[in-house]
């Protein structure tokens, strides 16, 4: 499904992502973990097209996506959420989700200006699907509330609904549980599994170990830009190098 | 949907009512400024979609207005008689785009027909906006403002310096623009400042404004409109959701430039001329101020404030302090009512004061 090989991203002299290779198999949940500054978000931004990798390649469904623009990558079926929730301010929750349908609809400027039948028929479908998605995430009662005025957890939900609205085959989740309490995190875990069961492959970056260990099929561990381990959760928990990064050795304890 | 039609209907009734009222009270001279205000409002609603909805500022829209106005004026007035043997002129004549006529002194005149000039002017403005927009719209915020300001200054200086565009005098004696020729009993529809056509021109202008408004409203409520608003909300997220932000910004920039150019063409034919002040930076600032006063992302507010303030300005209410007044309005709006004047709820203001008074007591 997704294959990174020798991916490298330098910021000046800093190697934020250093020779990272791994694959994500269709229909699985894969997590990328690592301490702060390990290059997880940079890796995500490279996949989503927000950053251009310095070298290496990214194949998605056997197609090179390196160098493509984010909107082109979205059209191919990769959608994402952001670490710091990134909703459209000034728009309702429903409208936010409806923007997610943009790439799966076609009406242009003229169709819109002259309100052609094609345009409003499509509009109806967009709205229908978006309401459906809000329903799935149990957010339909907030459909007409301005999205950025919702509670934090609900905003994450809207962002997720918006990402799902693009009909992705691969979903990138950047710290989906950040800032959520235990109950909300459990809810997110349930949702992510549900999304996987809908046939959508999930790649997530996460700090919350319990969430990662619970739901991931495989885990990649990054430290200072390099991949140091890749395995199933139970094996990662036993991996001495991973334990070393997270717990530190001697007195250099790292959180 | 029903509510939208109702609001439109009341605007229509108001437009007709105003015309009837001026006829009955013999104050038809007001119609002249109302006609001009309507044309200026076309610029302002176009700019509102660019600024308010898509979140891209332009302090150069007087430039596009001037491109439309000046080109249309120049093409319909400059005599091409010396080129009449050239292939291009012959071709254009055979297409009916160029006609012969007589000037004031009875000399033979070979000029573009207004229809052809209008189309050339609008397309040129659109193409210039497209070419300018590709590099410039990569900029954001202040940088975009500066770049569009620079463009506006360039157009102003070209209009002022070029002999073709009449230097400081501008271009005058621009002929009327016959939109529809006479058909049987129905007279021709002509955009011109002729006194006899005052009522007709008032309706032409307002029809154009209302049609322009309906088209923009449809656009805002469509898939494209939603994408434009999402760019305003978060360009990064819009792009991640598959919105081709660069292309949409460019298209909406061109669209608003075309609106400005259309207004420029029609107002020039109505006024019978155009001068460099139409291209000046102060005009661009004024358009931005009107969009801000109307509430940015509020087509109706922008239309109402655009028409009424422009009307007052054209009536000379602000006297020689005209530009200063618009500057002050812009500052006041940004400070006290960034959502536009119509957003101020007087009740709310008093209520808050009461609470404060209680707290202080």
XYZ file of C-alpha atoms in Angstrom:
616
model
C 0.000 0.000 0.000
C 2.521 2.594 1.175
C 6.208 2.041 0.805
C 8.935 4.398 1.983
C 12.454 3.670 0.926
C 15.564 5.463 2.185
C 13.510 8.559 2.889
C 15.612 11.501 3.928
C 14.669 15.036 4.913
C 17.296 17.566 5.918
C 16.693 20.988 7.359
C 20.040 22.601 6.731
C 22.493 20.406 8.641
C 19.798 18.675 10.654
C 18.697 15.263 9.454
C 15.070 15.317 10.595
C 14.305 12.069 8.798
C 17.361 9.930 8.134
C 17.217 6.990 5.759
C 13.852 5.669 6.895
C 12.274 2.723 5.068
C 9.154 0.801 5.931
C 5.948 -0.472 4.410
C 2.349 -0.211 5.444
C 0.221 -3.186 4.473
C -3.316 -2.720 3.247
C -5.980 -2.887 5.911
C -3.636 -2.556 8.895
C -2.998 0.017 11.559
C 0.607 1.075 11.752
C 1.949 3.425 14.372
C 5.033 5.603 14.295
C 6.337 6.367 17.774
C 9.390 8.066 19.132
C 10.438 10.781 21.559
C 9.779 14.449 20.805
C 11.839 15.647 17.889
C 12.259 12.167 16.464
C 10.974 13.329 13.085
C 7.517 11.786 13.175
C 5.571 14.826 12.021
C 8.232 15.625 9.418
C 7.796 12.100 8.102
C 4.044 12.673 7.891
C 4.465 15.968 6.111
C 6.701 14.276 3.553
C 4.078 11.623 2.855
C 1.241 14.141 2.639
C 3.241 16.361 0.313
C 3.600 19.357 2.641
C 7.358 18.905 2.650
C 9.556 17.758 -0.191
C 11.877 14.922 0.898
C 15.564 15.527 0.303
C 16.017 12.052 -1.136
C 14.480 8.614 -1.175
C 11.122 7.611 -2.523
C 7.524 7.190 -1.423
C 5.318 4.759 -3.292
C 1.578 4.694 -2.743
C -0.320 1.922 -4.497
C 2.723 1.377 -6.716
C 2.846 5.020 -7.724
C 5.622 7.438 -6.834
C 4.059 10.314 -4.905
C 7.225 12.148 -3.940
C 7.125 15.676 -5.321
C 3.365 15.724 -5.768
C 1.364 18.553 -4.229
C -0.816 17.823 -1.182
C -4.050 18.218 -3.159
C -2.826 15.713 -5.730
C -1.921 13.248 -3.006
C -5.348 13.756 -1.440
C -6.916 12.932 -4.789
C -4.977 9.657 -4.906
C -6.589 8.619 -1.641
C -4.385 9.769 1.226
C -6.104 11.909 3.800
C -4.854 13.298 7.077
C -5.564 15.018 10.346
C -3.269 17.517 12.002
C -1.414 17.500 15.286
C -2.802 20.909 16.169
C -6.367 20.633 15.012
C -6.676 22.484 11.745
C -10.352 23.150 11.077
C -11.688 25.878 8.802
C -12.683 28.767 11.019
C -15.817 30.627 10.123
C -17.457 27.442 8.856
C -19.846 25.045 10.560
C -18.937 21.477 11.427
C -21.034 20.245 8.519
C -19.406 22.676 6.087
C -16.009 21.533 7.279
C -16.874 17.946 6.486
C -18.403 18.989 3.170
C -15.060 20.467 2.104
C -13.736 16.944 2.516
C -16.046 15.870 -0.321
C -14.463 18.483 -2.576
C -12.058 16.107 -4.230
C -14.830 13.569 -4.936
C -17.026 16.105 -6.732
C -16.535 18.146 -9.855
C -18.765 21.239 -10.181
C -16.667 24.211 -11.175
C -16.932 27.989 -11.098
C -19.462 28.341 -13.901
C -21.668 25.482 -12.711
C -21.685 27.152 -9.307
C -22.359 30.681 -10.533
C -25.220 29.651 -12.762
C -26.461 27.115 -10.244
C -26.690 24.414 -12.905
C -28.727 21.294 -12.045
C -25.482 19.318 -12.035
C -24.184 21.582 -9.310
C -27.099 21.356 -6.908
C -27.665 17.658 -7.479
C -24.068 17.082 -6.546
C -24.444 19.454 -3.622
C -27.255 17.326 -2.247
C -25.093 14.211 -2.393
C -22.208 16.020 -0.735
C -24.439 17.115 2.095
C -26.005 13.680 2.498
C -22.650 11.939 2.762
C -21.296 14.559 5.154
C -24.278 14.258 7.483
C -23.784 10.500 7.393
C -20.178 10.853 8.470
C -21.047 13.224 11.298
C -23.626 10.638 12.353
C -21.014 7.891 12.440
C -18.880 10.043 14.706
C -21.895 10.961 16.813
C -21.539 14.641 16.010
C -24.707 15.339 14.044
C -26.116 17.542 16.769
C -23.214 19.927 16.226
C -23.621 20.003 12.446
C -24.612 23.667 12.339
C -22.301 24.911 15.064
C -19.190 26.781 14.049
C -16.531 24.085 14.133
C -13.817 26.038 15.901
C -16.146 26.827 18.805
C -16.683 23.142 19.651
C -15.011 21.349 22.529
C -11.545 19.960 21.823
C -12.602 16.324 21.539
C -15.463 17.227 19.237
C -13.133 19.250 17.041
C -10.946 16.171 16.651
C -14.071 14.274 15.644
C -15.002 16.831 13.022
C -11.467 16.732 11.678
C -11.672 12.966 11.444
C -15.048 13.132 9.688
C -13.591 15.649 7.253
C -10.638 13.371 6.534
C -12.974 10.408 6.001
C -15.134 12.468 3.657
C -12.373 12.346 1.056
C -12.896 8.556 0.750
C -9.292 7.813 1.614
C -7.658 4.426 1.252
C -4.891 5.553 3.600
C -5.532 7.787 6.581
C -2.692 9.640 8.305
C -3.476 10.547 11.903
C -1.083 12.931 13.599
C -1.427 12.389 17.348
C -5.170 11.690 17.363
C -5.267 11.379 21.155
C -3.244 14.485 22.018
C -5.035 16.550 24.627
C -7.753 13.982 25.227
C -8.614 12.363 28.549
C -8.665 8.613 29.164
C -12.292 8.168 28.154
C -11.921 10.195 25.013
C -8.747 8.300 24.148
C -10.581 4.994 24.512
C -13.242 6.384 22.185
C -10.585 7.369 19.654
C -9.107 3.858 19.870
C -12.520 2.379 19.141
C -12.989 4.748 16.206
C -9.617 3.999 14.661
C -10.297 0.272 14.802
C -13.669 0.917 13.243
C -12.052 2.907 10.454
C -9.631 0.042 9.840
C -12.569 -2.343 9.705
C -14.140 -0.100 7.060
C -11.159 -1.100 4.895
C -9.123 2.053 5.381
C -5.439 1.629 6.129
C -4.273 3.778 9.032
C -0.850 5.231 9.717
C -0.654 7.148 12.961
C 1.832 9.094 14.994
C 1.125 8.920 18.676
C 2.618 9.555 22.089
C 0.003 7.697 24.080
C 1.616 4.267 24.498
C -1.475 2.503 25.755
C -3.394 3.569 22.656
C -0.583 2.558 20.327
C -0.041 -0.828 21.985
C -3.768 -1.561 21.994
C -4.682 -0.897 18.425
C -1.579 -1.100 16.249
C -0.822 -4.073 14.092
C 2.757 -2.923 13.700
C 4.918 -0.205 15.169
C 7.861 1.761 13.788
C 10.117 3.459 16.313
C 12.008 6.586 15.315
C 14.758 8.287 17.252
C 16.629 11.362 16.026
C 15.292 10.789 12.540
C 16.366 7.154 12.178
C 14.305 4.034 12.369
C 15.555 1.906 15.230
C 12.872 -0.764 15.365
C 9.882 -2.078 13.473
C 7.803 -4.906 14.856
C 4.506 -6.009 16.381
C 3.533 -4.251 19.638
C 4.452 -7.112 21.979
C 7.922 -7.347 20.477
C 8.422 -3.581 20.624
C 7.660 -3.653 24.349
C 10.520 -6.133 24.818
C 12.958 -4.357 22.512
C 15.929 -3.250 24.571
C 16.832 -0.378 22.300
C 13.334 1.037 22.428
C 13.307 0.768 26.192
C 16.638 2.557 26.228
C 15.277 5.534 24.271
C 12.166 5.829 26.282
C 13.539 5.156 29.729
C 17.118 6.178 29.083
C 20.242 4.491 30.388
C 22.309 5.599 33.317
C 21.079 8.941 34.521
C 20.077 10.410 31.181
C 16.441 9.610 31.629
C 14.172 10.692 28.795
C 10.466 10.912 29.133
C -34.106 29.490 -0.807
C -37.461 31.210 -0.329
C -35.881 33.729 2.001
C -33.181 34.482 -0.524
C -35.716 35.187 -3.259
C -37.691 37.355 -0.857
C -34.669 39.512 -0.081
C -33.889 39.822 -3.773
C -37.484 40.722 -4.485
C -37.446 43.474 -1.897
C -34.272 44.887 -3.433
C -36.000 44.866 -6.808
C -39.033 46.635 -5.353
C -36.746 49.176 -3.722
C -34.909 49.842 -6.984
C -38.171 50.396 -8.851
C -39.603 52.396 -5.958
C -36.660 54.757 -5.903
C -36.987 55.359 -9.611
C -40.728 56.071 -9.348
C -40.164 58.325 -6.347
C -37.590 60.408 -8.185
C -39.907 60.677 -11.187
C -42.784 61.873 -9.038
C -40.735 64.412 -7.114
C -38.770 65.502 -10.214
C -35.514 64.661 -8.526
C -34.325 62.436 -11.322
C -30.838 63.879 -11.029
C -30.324 61.439 -8.167
C -30.556 58.593 -10.675
C -27.234 59.610 -12.212
C -25.330 59.004 -8.990
C -27.364 55.907 -8.225
C -26.392 54.507 -11.609
C -22.735 55.229 -11.002
C -22.947 53.797 -7.488
C -24.354 50.577 -8.881
C -21.409 50.207 -11.232
C -18.918 50.882 -8.451
C -20.768 48.361 -6.314
C -20.068 45.709 -8.961
C -16.354 46.209 -8.314
C -16.933 46.021 -4.585
C -18.987 42.803 -4.544
C -16.405 41.135 -6.763
C -13.683 42.233 -4.379
C -15.757 40.991 -1.460
C -15.637 37.446 -2.800
C -11.870 37.692 -3.205
C -11.203 39.326 0.169
C -14.040 38.304 2.422
C -14.628 34.755 1.279
C -11.323 33.588 -0.176
C -9.260 35.741 2.189
C -6.945 37.227 -0.430
C -6.439 40.976 -0.304
C -6.030 43.188 -3.341
C -5.189 46.881 -3.202
C -5.035 47.064 -6.960
C -8.574 46.629 -8.143
C -8.845 50.172 -9.434
C -6.184 48.949 -11.862
C -8.521 46.331 -13.307
C -11.388 48.812 -13.377
C -9.115 51.178 -15.299
C -7.938 48.491 -17.713
C -11.569 47.814 -18.610
C -12.563 51.453 -18.809
C -9.492 52.756 -20.590
C -9.311 50.000 -23.191
C -12.960 50.288 -24.018
C -12.639 54.067 -24.244
C -9.475 53.989 -26.347
C -10.737 51.366 -28.768
C -14.016 53.138 -29.396
C -12.462 56.584 -29.858
C -9.029 56.230 -31.484
C -9.258 56.548 -35.217
C -7.818 53.589 -37.092
C -8.232 55.222 -40.494
C -4.482 55.256 -41.159
C -4.390 51.486 -40.685
C -7.422 50.777 -42.842
C -5.369 48.973 -45.463
C -3.732 46.661 -42.949
C -4.828 43.044 -42.827
C -5.774 43.055 -39.161
C -8.116 46.022 -39.520
C -9.676 44.520 -42.642
C -10.223 41.239 -40.876
C -11.790 42.957 -37.869
C -14.014 45.014 -40.164
C -15.222 41.916 -41.931
C -16.060 40.451 -38.505
C -18.082 43.567 -37.753
C -15.811 44.534 -34.885
C -14.755 47.782 -36.529
C -17.142 50.281 -38.091
C -16.796 53.540 -39.950
C -18.458 56.659 -38.703
C -17.935 60.367 -38.514
C -16.383 62.356 -35.741
C -17.619 65.695 -34.445
C -15.980 67.538 -37.314
C -17.344 65.279 -40.032
C -14.027 63.479 -40.590
C -14.203 59.828 -41.453
C -13.718 57.705 -38.362
C -12.782 54.045 -38.136
C -13.217 52.642 -34.611
C -14.122 49.514 -32.718
C -17.798 48.973 -32.015
C -18.458 49.146 -28.240
C -19.425 45.480 -28.079
C -16.092 44.409 -29.522
C -14.196 46.941 -27.394
C -16.030 45.732 -24.297
C -15.124 42.113 -24.943
C -11.498 42.951 -25.733
C -11.249 45.095 -22.583
C -12.735 42.475 -20.277
C -10.676 39.636 -21.716
C -7.516 41.741 -21.451
C -8.245 42.520 -17.802
C -8.875 38.820 -17.160
C -5.652 37.766 -18.879
C -3.620 40.392 -17.009
C -5.148 39.232 -13.726
C -4.281 35.649 -14.639
C -0.670 36.420 -15.537
C -0.232 38.693 -12.514
C -1.988 36.258 -10.201
C 0.252 33.265 -10.884
C 3.304 34.701 -9.117
C 1.578 37.222 -6.848
C -0.958 34.914 -5.219
C 1.874 32.809 -3.820
C 2.295 35.711 -1.407
C 0.210 36.043 1.712
C -1.113 38.868 3.865
C 0.917 42.048 3.809
C 3.116 40.848 0.987
C 0.127 40.220 -1.251
C -1.241 43.645 -0.318
C 2.063 45.276 -1.282
C 2.301 43.407 -4.587
C -1.234 44.291 -5.661
C -0.641 47.870 -4.547
C 2.406 47.910 -6.800
C 0.311 46.665 -9.685
C -2.253 49.405 -9.081
C 0.469 52.055 -9.116
C 1.879 50.697 -12.377
C -1.507 50.912 -14.102
C -2.037 54.411 -12.710
C 1.324 55.625 -13.966
C 0.776 54.035 -17.374
C -2.597 55.748 -17.712
C -1.028 59.027 -16.642
C 2.016 58.802 -18.873
C 0.727 57.239 -22.054
C -0.402 59.433 -24.904
C -2.641 56.653 -26.138
C -4.627 56.845 -22.907
C -4.780 60.623 -22.922
C -2.224 61.295 -20.178
C -3.652 63.479 -17.389
C -6.759 64.346 -19.405
C -7.896 60.789 -19.861
C -10.189 59.928 -22.732
C -13.407 61.756 -23.447
C -16.195 61.644 -26.007
C -16.561 57.912 -25.584
C -19.643 56.873 -27.554
C -22.680 55.203 -26.022
C -22.715 51.425 -25.813
C -25.689 49.961 -27.655
C -26.367 46.702 -25.840
C -29.429 45.834 -27.923
C -30.328 47.609 -31.159
C -33.863 48.901 -31.626
C -36.348 46.111 -32.291
C -39.645 47.139 -33.800
C -41.396 49.399 -31.325
C -38.875 48.848 -28.598
C -36.099 51.401 -28.682
C -32.448 50.462 -28.452
C -30.828 49.769 -25.099
C -27.888 52.161 -24.887
C -25.448 52.780 -22.067
C -24.744 56.497 -22.262
C -24.971 59.608 -20.181
C -27.689 61.025 -22.413
C -30.345 62.721 -20.292
C -33.141 61.050 -22.169
C -31.708 57.662 -21.248
C -31.309 58.358 -17.544
C -34.075 56.073 -16.338
C -33.078 53.371 -18.782
C -29.454 53.556 -17.650
C -30.438 53.412 -14.019
C -32.171 50.115 -14.728
C -29.326 48.766 -16.848
C -26.839 49.423 -14.050
C -29.017 47.952 -11.335
C -29.896 44.914 -13.434
C -26.212 44.265 -13.946
C -25.495 44.695 -10.248
C -28.316 42.366 -9.228
C -27.351 39.723 -11.779
C -23.751 40.044 -10.640
C -24.867 39.607 -7.051
C -26.984 36.537 -7.808
C -24.117 34.877 -9.655
C -21.707 35.516 -6.785
C -24.224 34.305 -4.226
C -24.712 31.104 -6.172
C -20.964 30.706 -6.341
C -20.519 31.213 -2.597
C -23.150 28.595 -1.852
C -21.621 26.065 -4.205
C -18.823 23.557 -3.920
C -16.355 26.112 -5.241
C -17.536 28.747 -2.777
C -17.052 26.337 0.078
C -13.549 25.563 -1.162
C -12.779 29.296 -1.338
C -13.948 29.790 2.230
C -11.887 26.811 3.333
C -8.791 28.472 1.854
C -9.573 31.453 4.048
C -10.082 29.153 7.040
C -6.846 27.213 6.657
C -4.935 26.986 3.442
C -2.922 24.003 4.670
C -5.993 21.978 5.581
C -7.792 22.974 2.375
C -4.869 21.687 0.364
C -4.820 18.451 2.398
C -8.513 17.971 1.616
C -7.698 18.104 -2.072
C -8.515 21.740 -2.843
C -6.131 23.016 -5.490
C -5.586 26.205 -3.527
C -3.257 27.859 -6.035
C -5.743 27.381 -8.870
C -8.784 28.475 -6.871
C -7.081 31.593 -5.616
C -6.077 32.415 -9.172
C -9.572 31.855 -10.575
C -11.287 33.948 -7.937
C -8.704 36.695 -8.467
C -9.463 36.665 -12.198
C -13.198 36.613 -11.493
C -13.026 39.668 -9.263
C -10.801 41.425 -11.809
C -13.375 40.695 -14.515
C -16.112 42.164 -12.325
C -14.007 45.308 -11.888
C -13.324 45.492 -15.621
C -17.010 45.097 -16.514
C -17.851 47.942 -14.158
C -15.056 49.992 -15.711
C -16.315 49.424 -19.249
C -19.916 50.286 -18.480
C -19.226 53.263 -16.284
C -16.875 54.688 -18.914
C -19.519 54.451 -21.621
C -22.060 55.892 -19.214
C -19.858 58.804 -18.223
C -18.643 59.273 -21.773
C -15.043 59.200 -20.637
C -12.474 58.109 -18.101
C -9.603 59.861 -16.370
C -6.525 58.681 -14.485
C -8.157 59.245 -11.087
C -10.158 56.073 -11.730
C -6.899 54.140 -11.683
C -5.485 55.842 -8.614
C -4.420 54.015 -5.495
C -6.989 55.945 -3.462
C -9.717 54.296 -5.537
C -8.323 50.874 -4.714
C -8.157 51.774 -1.043
C -11.727 52.983 -1.261
C -12.889 49.649 -2.661
C -11.122 47.835 0.161
C -12.719 50.203 2.671
C -16.167 49.566 1.224
C -15.668 45.819 1.425
C -14.558 46.195 5.036
C -17.476 48.458 5.963
C -19.892 45.979 4.443
C -18.500 43.165 6.534
C -16.009 41.444 4.182
C -17.727 38.079 3.793
C -21.206 39.523 3.484
C -22.321 40.223 -0.073
C -25.476 42.023 0.963
C -23.703 44.188 3.505
C -21.016 45.026 0.988
C -23.613 45.890 -1.629
C -25.631 48.110 0.699
C -22.640 49.952 2.131
C -20.957 50.094 -1.278
C -23.931 51.753 -2.925
C -24.844 54.110 -0.113
C -21.359 55.411 0.692
C -20.466 55.772 -2.965
C -23.733 57.606 -3.522
C -22.992 60.047 -0.704
C -19.474 60.519 -2.009
C -20.704 61.187 -5.556
C -23.294 63.644 -4.253
C -20.379 65.537 -2.773
C -21.493 65.094 0.824
C -17.902 64.570 1.946
C -16.696 67.578 -0.031
C -12.972 67.831 -0.660
C -12.322 65.515 2.253
C -13.660 62.576 0.265
C -10.532 60.411 0.332
C -9.799 61.385 3.921
C -13.289 60.287 4.950
C -12.770 56.882 3.365
C -9.443 56.529 5.146
C -11.084 57.375 8.456
C -13.908 54.931 7.747
C -11.386 52.169 7.102
C -9.563 52.831 10.381
C -12.764 53.095 12.416
C -14.155 49.889 10.952
C -10.983 47.943 11.642
C -10.960 49.213 15.232
C -14.593 49.039 16.231
C -16.475 46.800 13.842
C -14.189 44.393 12.034
C -17.279 42.399 11.049
C -18.703 45.392 9.206
C -21.023 48.216 10.133
C -24.170 46.143 9.763
C -22.883 43.740 12.396
C -23.066 46.368 15.121
C -26.010 45.567 17.302
C -26.961 48.687 19.162
C -28.962 46.741 21.704
C -25.961 44.611 22.525
C -23.840 47.687 22.971
C -26.242 49.257 25.433
C -26.697 45.989 27.258
C -22.984 45.608 27.776
C -22.710 49.173 28.980
C -25.412 48.487 31.539
C -23.537 45.522 32.884
C -20.378 47.526 33.101
C -22.209 50.336 34.851
C -23.587 47.851 37.363
C -20.185 46.380 37.976
C -18.729 49.793 38.573
C -21.522 50.753 40.908
